[in-house]
């Protein structure tokens, strides 16, 4: 004998009912099919009843219920059988109408009447299904006996088991029973609580010592998290009874919590299956789990609509009986306490309840402790609303040290404030309370960091779709399959902006769609709004990527980092601004546990900053930096020839994407000053741009006017440069624009180098850096290669991004 329970969605459409037909036909043992109401019907019944009691009309609700069942009958049956089924349904509609009429006359809806009303859903659905499966219809209400705690009645197990066994001992093949409904010993209709059909099925299973209980629903099993919140959640192959109980207690709706106990006591295995995908394995719940034995955590669940009440006072320390009084009041008021947490100093006790009961709970406690409150021994009863509880569950947690440490470290690092914590003595779950607005992020953080997720997601917010930004997008797209395959890393573009428009999508923006989406976006680009939106989205593993050269955008970094979002900048403005600001950004990032990375600020994709960082961290000390750091200038000096004068070489540098948007930043030497300052700072020196001695090789007047004027007049310099160039060639010398830092002194200038100098052979737009340190002393370390260009810069940004993900 097997018990198969089908939920609201499973019986909610004729296609699904036909699937049930196939599933039942495939069984080689007698089955009892327990069914819920057609999906949504219980809610309609509830709502109609409540509106009626408040003076509203019930005809719309009633006719919707009627139409739904008649339509379903029309889809499942034909001819004589259809007439017979409709004739059997009819009395239910009539009876319901009479009850609603009664409610509407007296404007009163007792819990007793409400139970009678909501039970109609299962009575009607079981009729349809029993006809369809040609199975005997069992009246669950007659065999499941309860007290009269309406809304969620307590079952008299002995009596119920006996009645079920009597009723079902001679069953053959298929029988059908409505879930959810029951009756008291006086014969009054009761219900087992919302979602209670699962429990009905478990009672049948336990009473009949069934070989198995199958819960057929609309998901592929018990998932690692609620699939509606975490799209990456996936089915857990097996769970122990207690794990399933803990997960469902904290909100995993897939199974109604009381369901587990009766089957656990009899050792009956429970399988969760998907009616829409019967081939999926589902989840097997039993005494011992067959898979994932090495995983400390099996799943996460959560509950929203939580209020936390804290009773606090110095007069509580060491006084016995306070807790028993608090929870005594709550029990008396029938308030379910979901979580309890007590500070070890004993001066406060916090407990979480459903927000719907918070007011009653608070009043109850205030009355109970009126004397203590008046005397000041209890000084505060605080109520925090709009909270959610999250729980991680797994039996093997008790054997693995450090789970809680890792958990709260990860949560804190992501800027999520933990309001209260509780861990059951069984060590099978850790539960904690967060603000509801942090719930989605919390679930994502935990799901990913405990390897419940099949991959890690990095959420990117990119500003600047120019040469570098565009190349970065292309590289991400190209590299994505490999990152996913080898590193479980998924890069998701969650927001983009160019100088005109911005666009966001929490679920990810297709790279190929970026241009179109920006063009058609309604949102004008605005950095404050961009940052706010990014912060409001509150996504785990967020990175702000700045591929602009814009000073205004750099102004926002602090706010971004302060909100636990990493920054990857190709933009040099921030790292080369005042030392105070640079330091503050770095310190804040490290305090908040996020990254502030800007490798491409110097030498494009060359590993300069990371190498300096590695040297420093391993105890070395940089003493001297000598470098050619301007790809543009090096390109210009390598390109000058009899045919190509200075002005044309500048233009070429611009066209090839090396130069800054305003090439004068390169020509003046300012760009090199910025880079040298960044390298010196990363080497541990406190230095400002103003401290760098800068010799310009182009007269000041070209820098004072507008960019247009510059382009119009710069050819005036061509001749002089050609003269000087000829002299150099004659002496077998070359120009290099060199930055030097030593003993705290920094300078940048155009230098002439001889063939034996390491800078002599430096092709195209390449950069070179000579690092002299305590370890690399006699022979400085040389790092040389492309120092500019969209592809290498984008690759450097990409490498920084990967660093943020810590893979
Ligand atoms: P039924 O109507 O079949 O009884 P329910 O709606 O009661 O189905 O329960 C199934 C739903 O539970 C799923 O559709 C899913 O949205 C939700 N759910 C919440 N947490 C989980 C979880 N950890 N695993 C699977 N489903 C979950
Ligand atoms: N129909 C009831 C409800 O919606 C019972 C169930 O579906 O399990 O709560
Ligand atoms: Mg359910």
Coordinates of N, CA and C in Angstrom, one line a residue, residues 352-423:
X352 N 10.7 35.7 18.3 CA 10.1 36.0 17.0 C 8.7 35.4 16.8
X353 N 7.8 36.2 16.4 CA 6.4 35.7 16.2 C 5.9 36.2 14.8
X354 N 4.9 35.6 14.3 CA 4.2 36.0 13.1 C 3.7 37.5 13.4
X355 N 3.9 38.4 12.4 CA 3.6 39.8 12.7 C 2.1 39.9 13.0
X356 N 1.3 39.0 12.5 CA -0.2 39.1 12.8 C -0.5 38.9 14.3
X357 N 0.4 38.3 15.1 CA 0.1 38.1 16.5 C 0.9 39.1 17.4
X358 N 1.7 39.9 16.8 CA 2.7 40.8 17.5 C 2.0 41.6 18.6
X359 N 0.9 42.3 18.1 CA 0.2 43.2 19.0 C -0.3 42.5 20.3
X360 N -0.9 41.4 20.0 CA -1.5 40.6 21.2 C -0.4 40.1 22.1
X361 N 0.7 39.7 21.5 CA 1.9 39.2 22.3 C 2.4 40.3 23.1
X362 N 2.6 41.5 22.6 CA 3.1 42.6 23.3 C 2.2 43.0 24.5
X363 N 1.0 43.1 24.2 CA 0.0 43.5 25.2 C 0.0 42.5 26.4
X364 N 0.0 41.2 26.0 CA 0.0 40.1 26.9 C 1.2 40.2 27.9
X365 N 2.4 40.5 27.3 CA 3.6 40.6 28.1 C 3.6 41.8 29.0
X366 N 3.1 42.9 28.4 CA 3.0 44.1 29.2 C 2.1 43.9 30.5
X367 N 1.0 43.2 30.3 CA 0.1 43.0 31.4 C 0.8 42.0 32.4
X368 N 1.4 41.0 31.9 CA 2.0 40.0 32.8 C 3.1 40.7 33.7
X369 N 3.8 41.6 33.1 CA 5.0 42.2 33.8 C 4.7 43.6 34.2
X370 N 3.4 43.9 34.4 CA 3.0 45.3 34.7 C 3.8 45.8 36.0
X371 N 3.9 44.9 37.0 CA 4.5 45.3 38.2 C 6.0 45.6 38.0
X372 N 6.7 44.7 37.3 CA 8.1 44.9 37.0 C 8.4 46.1 36.2
X373 N 7.5 46.4 35.3 CA 7.7 47.5 34.4 C 7.5 48.8 35.2
X374 N 6.5 48.8 36.1 CA 6.3 50.0 36.9 C 7.5 50.3 37.8
X375 N 8.1 49.2 38.3 CA 9.2 49.4 39.2 C 10.5 49.6 38.5
X376 N 10.5 49.4 37.2 CA 11.8 49.6 36.4 C 12.6 48.4 36.3
X377 N 12.2 47.3 36.9 CA 13.1 46.1 36.9 C 13.1 45.6 35.4
X378 N 12.0 45.8 34.7 CA 12.0 45.5 33.3 C 11.8 46.9 32.7
X379 N 12.8 47.3 31.9 CA 12.6 48.7 31.4 C 12.1 48.8 30.0
X380 N 12.2 47.8 29.3 CA 11.8 48.0 27.9 C 11.2 46.8 27.2
X381 N 10.2 47.0 26.5 CA 9.7 45.9 25.6 C 9.7 46.5 24.2
X382 N 10.7 46.0 23.4 CA 10.8 46.6 22.1 C 10.2 45.7 21.0
X383 N 9.7 46.3 20.0 CA 9.1 45.5 18.9 C 9.7 46.0 17.6
X384 N 10.3 45.0 16.9 CA 10.9 45.3 15.6 C 10.1 44.6 14.5
X385 N 9.6 45.3 13.5 CA 8.8 44.7 12.5 C 9.5 44.5 11.2
X386 N 8.7 44.0 10.2 CA 9.3 43.8 8.9 C 10.6 43.0 8.8
X387 N 10.5 41.9 9.5 CA 11.7 41.1 9.6 C 11.5 39.7 8.9
X388 N 12.5 39.0 8.7 CA 12.4 37.6 8.2 C 13.4 36.7 8.9
X389 N 13.0 35.5 9.0 CA 13.9 34.5 9.6 C 14.5 33.6 8.5
X390 N 15.8 33.4 8.7 CA 16.4 32.5 7.7 C 17.0 31.4 8.6
X391 N 17.0 30.1 8.0 CA 17.6 29.0 8.8 C 18.4 28.2 7.8
X392 N 19.6 27.7 8.3 CA 20.3 26.7 7.5 C 20.1 25.4 8.3
X393 N 20.0 24.3 7.5 CA 19.7 23.1 8.2 C 20.6 22.0 7.7
X394 N 21.0 21.1 8.5 CA 21.8 20.0 8.1 C 22.3 19.2 9.3
X395 N 22.1 17.9 9.3 CA 22.5 17.0 10.5 C 23.9 17.0 10.7
X396 N 24.7 17.2 9.7 CA 26.2 17.0 9.9 C 26.8 18.3 10.3
X397 N 26.0 19.3 10.6 CA 26.6 20.6 11.1 C 27.3 20.3 12.4
X398 N 26.7 19.4 13.2 CA 27.3 19.2 14.5 C 28.7 18.6 14.5
X399 N 29.0 18.0 13.4 CA 30.4 17.4 13.3 C 31.4 18.4 12.6
X400 N 30.9 19.5 12.1 CA 31.8 20.4 11.4 C 32.0 21.7 12.2
X401 N 33.2 22.0 12.6 CA 33.5 23.2 13.4 C 33.4 24.4 12.4
X402 N 33.1 25.5 13.0 CA 33.3 26.8 12.3 C 32.2 27.2 11.4
X403 N 31.1 26.4 11.3 CA 30.0 26.8 10.4 C 29.4 28.2 10.8
X404 N 29.1 28.3 12.0 CA 28.5 29.6 12.4 C 29.4 30.8 12.2
X405 N 30.7 30.5 12.5 CA 31.7 31.6 12.2 C 31.7 32.0 10.8
X406 N 31.8 31.0 9.9 CA 31.8 31.3 8.5 C 30.5 32.0 8.0
X407 N 29.4 31.5 8.6 CA 28.1 32.0 8.2 C 28.0 33.5 8.5
X408 N 28.3 33.8 9.7 CA 28.1 35.2 10.1 C 29.2 36.2 9.6
X409 N 30.4 35.6 9.3 CA 31.4 36.4 8.7 C 30.9 36.8 7.3
X410 N 30.4 35.8 6.6 CA 30.0 36.1 5.2 C 28.8 37.0 5.1
X411 N 27.9 36.8 6.1 CA 26.7 37.7 6.1 C 27.2 39.1 6.4
X412 N 28.0 39.3 7.4 CA 28.4 40.6 7.8 C 29.2 41.3 6.7
X413 N 30.1 40.5 6.0 CA 30.9 41.1 4.9 C 30.0 41.7 3.8
X414 N 28.8 41.2 3.7 CA 27.9 41.6 2.7 C 27.0 42.7 3.2
X415 N 27.3 43.3 4.3 CA 26.5 44.4 4.8 C 25.2 44.1 5.3
X416 N 25.0 42.8 5.7 CA 23.7 42.4 6.2 C 23.7 42.4 7.7
X417 N 22.8 43.2 8.3 CA 22.8 43.2 9.8 C 22.0 42.1 10.3
X418 N 22.5 41.4 11.3 CA 21.8 40.2 11.9 C 21.1 40.8 13.2
X419 N 19.8 40.6 13.2 CA 19.0 41.2 14.3 C 19.0 40.3 15.5
X420 N 18.9 39.0 15.3 CA 19.0 38.0 16.4 C 19.4 36.6 15.8
X421 N 19.9 35.8 16.7 CA 20.5 34.5 16.3 C 20.0 33.4 17.3
X422 N 19.7 32.2 16.7 CA 19.4 31.1 17.6 C 19.9 29.8 17.0
X423 N 20.4 29.0 17.9 CA 20.9 27.7 17.4 C 20.3 26.6 18.3

